[in-house]
Short mmCIF file of C-alpha atoms in Angstrom, two decimals:
data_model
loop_
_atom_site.label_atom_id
_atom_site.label_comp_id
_atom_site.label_asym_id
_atom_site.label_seq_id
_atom_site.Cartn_x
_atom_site.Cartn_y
_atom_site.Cartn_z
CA UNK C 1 50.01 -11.63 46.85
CA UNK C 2 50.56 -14.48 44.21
CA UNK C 3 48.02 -16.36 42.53
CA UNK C 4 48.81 -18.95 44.80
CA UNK C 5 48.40 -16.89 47.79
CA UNK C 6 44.79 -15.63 46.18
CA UNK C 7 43.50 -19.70 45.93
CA UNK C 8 44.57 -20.31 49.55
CA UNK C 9 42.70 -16.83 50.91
CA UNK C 10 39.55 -17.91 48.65
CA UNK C 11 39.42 -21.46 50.66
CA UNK C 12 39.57 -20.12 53.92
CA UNK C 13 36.83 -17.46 53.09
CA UNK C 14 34.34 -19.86 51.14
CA UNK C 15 31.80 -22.27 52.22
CA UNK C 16 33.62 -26.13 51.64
CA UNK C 17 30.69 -26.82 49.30
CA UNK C 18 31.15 -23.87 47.36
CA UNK C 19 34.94 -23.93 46.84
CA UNK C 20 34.80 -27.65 45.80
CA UNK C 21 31.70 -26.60 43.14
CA UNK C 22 34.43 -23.82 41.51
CA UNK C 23 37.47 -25.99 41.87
CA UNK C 24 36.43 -29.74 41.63
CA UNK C 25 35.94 -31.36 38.01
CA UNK C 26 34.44 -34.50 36.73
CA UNK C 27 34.74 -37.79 37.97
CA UNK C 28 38.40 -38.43 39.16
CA UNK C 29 39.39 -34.93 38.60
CA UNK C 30 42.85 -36.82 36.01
CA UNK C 31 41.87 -33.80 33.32
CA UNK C 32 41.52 -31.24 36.10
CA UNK C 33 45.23 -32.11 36.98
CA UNK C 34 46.01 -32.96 33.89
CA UNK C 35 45.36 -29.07 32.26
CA UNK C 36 48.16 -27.58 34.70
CA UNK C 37 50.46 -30.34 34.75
CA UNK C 38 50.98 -30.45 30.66
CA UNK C 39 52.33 -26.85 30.81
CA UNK C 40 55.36 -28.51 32.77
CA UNK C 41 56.30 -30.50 30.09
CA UNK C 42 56.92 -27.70 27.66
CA UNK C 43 60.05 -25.37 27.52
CA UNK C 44 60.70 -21.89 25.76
CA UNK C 45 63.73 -21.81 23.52
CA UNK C 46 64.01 -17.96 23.63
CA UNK C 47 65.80 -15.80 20.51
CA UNK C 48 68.06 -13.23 21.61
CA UNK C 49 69.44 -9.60 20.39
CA UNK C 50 65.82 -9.34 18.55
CA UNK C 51 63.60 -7.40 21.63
CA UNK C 52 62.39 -4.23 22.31
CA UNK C 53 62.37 -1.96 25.54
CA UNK C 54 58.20 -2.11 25.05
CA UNK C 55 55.82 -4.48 24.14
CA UNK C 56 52.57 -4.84 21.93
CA UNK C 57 50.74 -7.47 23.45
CA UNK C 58 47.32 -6.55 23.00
CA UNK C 59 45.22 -9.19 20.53
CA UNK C 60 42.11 -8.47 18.08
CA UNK C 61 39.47 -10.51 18.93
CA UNK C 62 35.72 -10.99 17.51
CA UNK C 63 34.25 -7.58 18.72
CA UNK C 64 36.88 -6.79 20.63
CA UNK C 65 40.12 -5.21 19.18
CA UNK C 66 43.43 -4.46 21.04
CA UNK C 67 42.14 -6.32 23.85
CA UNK C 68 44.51 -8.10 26.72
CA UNK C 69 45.74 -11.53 25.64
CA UNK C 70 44.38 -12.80 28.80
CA UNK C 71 40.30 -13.14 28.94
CA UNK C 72 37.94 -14.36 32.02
CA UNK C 73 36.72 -17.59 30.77
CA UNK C 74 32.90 -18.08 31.09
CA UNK C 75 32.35 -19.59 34.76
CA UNK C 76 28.73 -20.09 36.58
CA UNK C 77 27.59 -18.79 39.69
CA UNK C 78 30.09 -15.73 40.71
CA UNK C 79 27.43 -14.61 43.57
CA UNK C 80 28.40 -17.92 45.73
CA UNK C 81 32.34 -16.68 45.48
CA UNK C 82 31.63 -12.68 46.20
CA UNK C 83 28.45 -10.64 46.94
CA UNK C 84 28.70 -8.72 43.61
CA UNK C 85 29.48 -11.41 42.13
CA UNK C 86 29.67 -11.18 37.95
CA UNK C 87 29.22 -7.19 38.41
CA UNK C 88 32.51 -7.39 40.41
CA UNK C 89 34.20 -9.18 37.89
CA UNK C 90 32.46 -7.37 34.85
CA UNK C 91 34.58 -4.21 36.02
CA UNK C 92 37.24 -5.94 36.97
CA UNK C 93 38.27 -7.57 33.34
CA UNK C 94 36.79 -3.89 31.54
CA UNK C 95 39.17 -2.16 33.55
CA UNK C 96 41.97 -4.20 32.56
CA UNK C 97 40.98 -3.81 28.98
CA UNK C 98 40.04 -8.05 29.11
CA UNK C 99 37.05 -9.54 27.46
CA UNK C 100 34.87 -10.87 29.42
CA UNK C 101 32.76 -14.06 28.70
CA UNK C 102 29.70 -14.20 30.97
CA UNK C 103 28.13 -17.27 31.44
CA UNK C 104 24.42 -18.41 30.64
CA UNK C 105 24.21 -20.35 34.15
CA UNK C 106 25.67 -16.87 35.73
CA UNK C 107 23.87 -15.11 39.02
CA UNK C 108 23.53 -11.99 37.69
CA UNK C 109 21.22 -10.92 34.62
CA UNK C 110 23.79 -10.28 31.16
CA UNK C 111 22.24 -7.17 30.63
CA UNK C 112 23.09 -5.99 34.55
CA UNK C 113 26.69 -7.63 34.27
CA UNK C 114 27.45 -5.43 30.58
CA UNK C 115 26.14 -2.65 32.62
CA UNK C 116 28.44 -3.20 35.81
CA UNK C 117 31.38 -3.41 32.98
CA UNK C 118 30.25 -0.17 31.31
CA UNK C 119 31.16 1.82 34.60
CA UNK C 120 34.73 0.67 34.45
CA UNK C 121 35.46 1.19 30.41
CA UNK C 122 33.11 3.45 28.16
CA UNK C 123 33.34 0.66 25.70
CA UNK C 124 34.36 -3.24 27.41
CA UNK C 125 34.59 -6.35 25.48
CA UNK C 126 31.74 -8.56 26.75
CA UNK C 127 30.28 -11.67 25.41
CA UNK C 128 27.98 -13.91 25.97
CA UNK C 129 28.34 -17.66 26.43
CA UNK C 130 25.50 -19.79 25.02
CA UNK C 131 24.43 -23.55 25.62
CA UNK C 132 22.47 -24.55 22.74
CA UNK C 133 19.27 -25.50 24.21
CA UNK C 134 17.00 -28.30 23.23
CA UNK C 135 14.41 -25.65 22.40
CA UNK C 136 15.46 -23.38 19.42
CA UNK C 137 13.06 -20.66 20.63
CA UNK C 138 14.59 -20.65 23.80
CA UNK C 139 18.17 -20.65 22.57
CA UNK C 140 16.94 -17.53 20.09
CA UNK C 141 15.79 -15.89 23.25
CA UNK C 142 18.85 -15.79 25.05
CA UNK C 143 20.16 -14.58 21.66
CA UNK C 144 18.03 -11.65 21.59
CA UNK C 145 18.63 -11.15 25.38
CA UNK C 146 22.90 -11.14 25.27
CA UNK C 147 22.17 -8.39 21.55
CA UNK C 148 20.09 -6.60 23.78
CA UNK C 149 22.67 -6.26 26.50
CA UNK C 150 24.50 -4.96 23.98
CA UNK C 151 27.52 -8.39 23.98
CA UNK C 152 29.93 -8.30 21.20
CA UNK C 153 30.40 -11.52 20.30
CA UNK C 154 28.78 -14.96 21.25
CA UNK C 155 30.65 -18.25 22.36
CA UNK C 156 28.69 -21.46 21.95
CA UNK C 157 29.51 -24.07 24.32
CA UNK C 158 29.86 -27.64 22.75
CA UNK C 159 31.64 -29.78 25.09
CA UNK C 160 28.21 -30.90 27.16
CA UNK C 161 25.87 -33.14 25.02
CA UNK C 162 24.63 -34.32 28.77
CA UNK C 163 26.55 -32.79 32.11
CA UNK C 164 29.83 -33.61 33.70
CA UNK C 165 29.58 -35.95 36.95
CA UNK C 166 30.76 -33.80 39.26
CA UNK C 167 31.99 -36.09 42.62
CA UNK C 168 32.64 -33.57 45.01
CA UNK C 169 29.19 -32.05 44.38
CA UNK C 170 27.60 -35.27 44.57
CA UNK C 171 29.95 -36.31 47.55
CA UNK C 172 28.70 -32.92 49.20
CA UNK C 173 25.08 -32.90 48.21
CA UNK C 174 25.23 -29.89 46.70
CA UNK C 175 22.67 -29.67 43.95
CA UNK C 176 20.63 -26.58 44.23
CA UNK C 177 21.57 -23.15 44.57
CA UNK C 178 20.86 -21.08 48.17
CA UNK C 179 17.65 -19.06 48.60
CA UNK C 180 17.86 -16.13 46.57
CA UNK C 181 20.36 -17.25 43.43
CA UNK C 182 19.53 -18.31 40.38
CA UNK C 183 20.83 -18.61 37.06
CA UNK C 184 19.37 -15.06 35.97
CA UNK C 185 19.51 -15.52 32.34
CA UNK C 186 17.00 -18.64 32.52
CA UNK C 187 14.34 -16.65 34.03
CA UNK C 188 10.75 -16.69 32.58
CA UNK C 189 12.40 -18.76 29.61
CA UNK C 190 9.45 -21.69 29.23
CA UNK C 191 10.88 -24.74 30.41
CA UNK C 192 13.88 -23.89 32.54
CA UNK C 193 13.57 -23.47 36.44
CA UNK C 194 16.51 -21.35 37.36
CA UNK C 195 17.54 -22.73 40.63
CA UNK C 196 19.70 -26.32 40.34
CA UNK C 197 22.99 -26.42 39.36
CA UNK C 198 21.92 -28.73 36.29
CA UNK C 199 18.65 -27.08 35.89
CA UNK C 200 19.57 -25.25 32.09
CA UNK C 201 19.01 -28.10 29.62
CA UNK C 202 21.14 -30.14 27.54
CA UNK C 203 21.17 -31.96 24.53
CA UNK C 204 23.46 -34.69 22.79
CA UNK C 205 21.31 -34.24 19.59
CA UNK C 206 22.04 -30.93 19.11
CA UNK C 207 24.60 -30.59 15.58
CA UNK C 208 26.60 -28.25 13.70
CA UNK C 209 23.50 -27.69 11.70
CA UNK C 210 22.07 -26.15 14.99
CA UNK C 211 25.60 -24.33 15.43
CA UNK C 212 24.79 -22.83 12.45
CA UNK C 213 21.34 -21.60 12.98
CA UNK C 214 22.55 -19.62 15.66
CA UNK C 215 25.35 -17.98 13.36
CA UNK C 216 22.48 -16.94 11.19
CA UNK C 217 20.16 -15.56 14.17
CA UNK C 218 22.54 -12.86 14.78
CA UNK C 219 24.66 -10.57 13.53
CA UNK C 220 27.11 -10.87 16.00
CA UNK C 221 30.32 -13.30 15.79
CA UNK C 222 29.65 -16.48 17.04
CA UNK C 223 32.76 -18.33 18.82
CA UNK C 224 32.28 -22.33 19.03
CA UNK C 225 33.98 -23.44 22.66
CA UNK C 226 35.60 -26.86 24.06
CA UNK C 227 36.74 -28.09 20.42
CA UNK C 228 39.75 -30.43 21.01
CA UNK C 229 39.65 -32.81 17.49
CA UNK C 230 41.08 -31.11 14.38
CA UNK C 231 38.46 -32.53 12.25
CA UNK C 232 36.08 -30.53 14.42
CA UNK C 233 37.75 -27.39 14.10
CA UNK C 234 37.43 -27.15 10.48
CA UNK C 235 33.74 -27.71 10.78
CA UNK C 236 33.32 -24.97 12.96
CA UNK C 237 34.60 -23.17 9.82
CA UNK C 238 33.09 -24.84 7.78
CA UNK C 239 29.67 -23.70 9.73
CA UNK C 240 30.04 -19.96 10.12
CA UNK C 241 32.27 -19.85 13.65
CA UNK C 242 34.47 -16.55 13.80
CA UNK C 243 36.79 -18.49 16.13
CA UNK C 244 37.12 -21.82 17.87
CA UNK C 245 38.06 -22.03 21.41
CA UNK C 246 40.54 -24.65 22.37
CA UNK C 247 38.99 -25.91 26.13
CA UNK C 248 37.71 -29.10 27.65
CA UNK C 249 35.37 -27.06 29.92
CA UNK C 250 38.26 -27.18 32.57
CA UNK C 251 37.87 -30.86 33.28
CA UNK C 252 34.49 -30.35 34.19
CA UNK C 253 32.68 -33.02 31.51
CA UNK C 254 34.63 -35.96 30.28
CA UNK C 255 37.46 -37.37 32.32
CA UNK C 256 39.68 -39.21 29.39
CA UNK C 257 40.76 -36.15 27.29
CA UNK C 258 44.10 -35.06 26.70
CA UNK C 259 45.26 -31.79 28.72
CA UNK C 260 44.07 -28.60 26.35
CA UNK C 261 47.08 -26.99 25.74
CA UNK C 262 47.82 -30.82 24.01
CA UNK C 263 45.37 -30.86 21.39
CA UNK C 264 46.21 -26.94 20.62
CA UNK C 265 49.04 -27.04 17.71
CA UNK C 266 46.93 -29.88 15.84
CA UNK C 267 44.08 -27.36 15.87
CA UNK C 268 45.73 -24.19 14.94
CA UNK C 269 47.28 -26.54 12.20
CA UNK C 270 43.34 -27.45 10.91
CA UNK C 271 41.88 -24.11 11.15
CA UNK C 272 45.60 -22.03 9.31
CA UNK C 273 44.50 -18.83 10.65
CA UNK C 274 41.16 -18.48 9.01
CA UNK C 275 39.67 -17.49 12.33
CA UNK C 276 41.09 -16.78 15.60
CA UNK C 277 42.29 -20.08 17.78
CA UNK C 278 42.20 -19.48 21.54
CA UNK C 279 42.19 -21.57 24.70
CA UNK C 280 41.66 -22.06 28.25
CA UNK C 281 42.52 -25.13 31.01
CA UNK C 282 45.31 -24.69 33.34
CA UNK C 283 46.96 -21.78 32.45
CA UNK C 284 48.61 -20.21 36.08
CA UNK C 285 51.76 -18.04 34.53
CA UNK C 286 53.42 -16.09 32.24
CA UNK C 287 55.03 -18.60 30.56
CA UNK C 288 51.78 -20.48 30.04
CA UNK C 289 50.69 -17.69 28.05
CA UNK C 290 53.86 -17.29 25.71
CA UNK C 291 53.61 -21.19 25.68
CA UNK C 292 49.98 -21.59 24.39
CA UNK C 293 50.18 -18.39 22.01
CA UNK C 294 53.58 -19.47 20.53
CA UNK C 295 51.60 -23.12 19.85
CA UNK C 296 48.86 -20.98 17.95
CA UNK C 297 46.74 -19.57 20.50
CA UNK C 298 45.45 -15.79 19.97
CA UNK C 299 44.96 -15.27 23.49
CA UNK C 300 44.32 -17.37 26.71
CA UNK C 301 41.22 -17.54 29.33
CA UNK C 302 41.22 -17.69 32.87
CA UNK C 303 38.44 -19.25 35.20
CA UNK C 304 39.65 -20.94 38.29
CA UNK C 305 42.20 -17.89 39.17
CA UNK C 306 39.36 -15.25 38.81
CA UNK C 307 37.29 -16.90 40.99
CA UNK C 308 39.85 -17.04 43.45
CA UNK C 309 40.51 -13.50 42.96
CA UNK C 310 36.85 -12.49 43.45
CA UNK C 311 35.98 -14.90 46.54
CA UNK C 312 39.51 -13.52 48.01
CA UNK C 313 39.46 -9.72 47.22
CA UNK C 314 36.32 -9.09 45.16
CA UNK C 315 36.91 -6.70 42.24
CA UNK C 316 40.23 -5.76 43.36
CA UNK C 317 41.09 -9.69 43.38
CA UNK C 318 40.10 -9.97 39.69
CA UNK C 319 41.66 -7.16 38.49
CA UNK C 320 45.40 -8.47 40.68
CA UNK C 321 44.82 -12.13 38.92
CA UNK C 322 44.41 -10.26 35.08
CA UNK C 323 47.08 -7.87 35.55
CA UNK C 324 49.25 -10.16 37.21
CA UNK C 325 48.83 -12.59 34.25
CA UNK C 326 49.35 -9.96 31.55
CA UNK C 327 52.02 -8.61 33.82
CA UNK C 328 54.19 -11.76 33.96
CA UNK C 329 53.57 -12.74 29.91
CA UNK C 330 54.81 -9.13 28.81
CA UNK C 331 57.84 -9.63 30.93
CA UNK C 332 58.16 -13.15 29.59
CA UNK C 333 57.83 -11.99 25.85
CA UNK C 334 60.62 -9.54 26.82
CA UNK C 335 62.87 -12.43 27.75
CA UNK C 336 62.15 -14.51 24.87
CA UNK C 337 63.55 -11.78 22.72
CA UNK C 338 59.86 -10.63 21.71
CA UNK C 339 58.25 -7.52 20.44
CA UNK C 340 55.19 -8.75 20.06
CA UNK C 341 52.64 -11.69 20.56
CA UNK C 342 53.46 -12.65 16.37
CA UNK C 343 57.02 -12.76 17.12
CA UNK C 344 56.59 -16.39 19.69
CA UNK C 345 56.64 -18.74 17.24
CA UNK C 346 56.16 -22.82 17.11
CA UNK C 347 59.87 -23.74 16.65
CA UNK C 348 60.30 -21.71 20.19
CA UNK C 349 58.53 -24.18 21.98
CA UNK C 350 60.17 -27.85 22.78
CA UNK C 351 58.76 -30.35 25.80
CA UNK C 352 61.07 -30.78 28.42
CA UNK C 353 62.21 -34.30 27.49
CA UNK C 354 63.73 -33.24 24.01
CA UNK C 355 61.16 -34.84 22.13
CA UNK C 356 58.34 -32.92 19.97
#
């Protein structure tokens, strides 16, 4: 079954509401389009009579060494896609050696999903994904709740000053979650009723003085998500991040960016491998992957697929849509003459119309 195959399965099986929630974006969905489509315009310019019968593609991340190049990007709300939900994909992505970023608005408690992971892999990659909240004592909570769980690493979303306006949602008048969901790391935090889909607080006057507070909270590496400007990747360095994540929340907040995978070679150039660059938004095959990690990427996230994998096939689903990936970049590296990730290289990579 391709991934293709998976998406069409998961929109038969979900309710409409639901399956526009995971796959609709913001406004008139251009950047949702826009994240797939900009892969198309970029072509690999393979070497030759340089490969080897196997490949090393595993990546060292932030608390997570020799891990898969493909991650699960942090996604809300798993238990509306699959009755496990996040435990389903927690052993899904430890079982195919993939880090997996768990989401503050998930269904499913961070210290239950690092559990559900533990039964796959005696030691899985999992972190946590943080909004910084208006409230530093609440942000310090969920902190102290994702150490607790025992995460590796945390990844500080900074792409939603205010939410996305999401017109499908609105369109469908979906705006709270069923009886019986909630987002389980909000609960009995002071100030933040766990049951809307908007209900965890934002703030556009939180700073990179705040992103900083939180690197000094913890002792775990702190990851800043959904930089796209240059300038703003070097003051992620600047302010303590131990990588910067190359994302524009999937399309999901502002409408008039540029496609991800765009803005990624102008921030691998600021940052010069002081930390680890990655990124996620639109990334569907193999050659996606040797694409973005060629352009300075140290490995790739996935959202939409797994949650078409889960609502299609549950665990099972997840783990097809993360092997298949890693599957189909190995056998891409091979053709590009490639023993390893290092060996895909910038001057590999030309767009389509012979310009760069």
């Amino acid at each position: 079954m391709t991934l293709r195959e998976l998406h069409d399965k998961a929109r038969q099986s979900l309710d409409p509401a639901h399956y526009d929630y995971v796959a609709g974006g913001a406004d008139e969905e251009r950047v949702v389009a826009a994240n797939e489509a900009a892969f198309d315009r970029y072509a690999l310019l393979p070497r030759v009579l340089s490969g080897a019968e196997r490949r090393d593609t595993a990546v060292d991340l932030p608390g997570a060494p020799r891990a898969s190049p493909v991650f699960v990007a942090p996604t809300a709300f798993h238990r509306l896609l699959h009755p496990d939900g996040e435990r389903a994909t927690a052993r899904a992505a430890a079982a195919e050696g993939a880090v997996l970023v768990t989401g503050t608005a998930a269904t499913t408690a961070v210290a239950e999903v690092v559990a559900a992971a533990r039964e796959a892999a005696p030691d899985p990659a999992v972190w946590f994904q943080l909004y910084p909240h208006p409230r530093p004592e609440v942000t310090e909570a969920l902190v102290r709740r994702a150490e607790g769980a025992r995460c590796t690493a945390l990844v500080v979303t900074v792409d939603s000053p205010v939410f996305g306006r999401h017109t499908r949602d609105l369109r469908n008048g979906f705006t709270d979650l069923p009886p019986g969901y909630a987002a389980e790391n909000m609960r009995d935090l002071p100030g933040a009723p766990p049951g809307g889909l908007t209900d965890i607080p934002m703030s556009p006057a939180v700073t990179w003085r705040d992103f900083a507070g939180i690197t000094r909270m913890t002792s775990l590496p702190v990851l800043v998500k959904g930089v796209l400007h240059p300038a703003d990747a070097r003051l992620a360095v600047e302010h303590g991040a131990a990588g910067v994540l190359v994302s524009n929340h999937g399309g999901r907040q502002c409408d008039a960016v540029p496609a991800a995978v765009d803005c990624l070679p102008a921030v691998a150039g600021a940052v010069a491998d002081r930390v680890p660059v990655l990124l996620d938004g639109g990334v569907r095959r193999g050659g996606d992957i040797a694409v973005a990690l060629a352009l300075g990427a140290r490995a790739v996230g996935v959202g939409r697929p797994v949650a078409w994998g889960l609502a299609a096939e549950g665990e099972a689903g997840v783990r097809r849509v993360l092997a298949t990936l890693r599957d189909a970049y190995d056998h891409t590296l091979a053709l590009c003459g490639g023993r390893r990730n290092a060996d895909l290289t910038t001057d590999m990579v030309v767009r389509k119309d012979g310009t760069w």
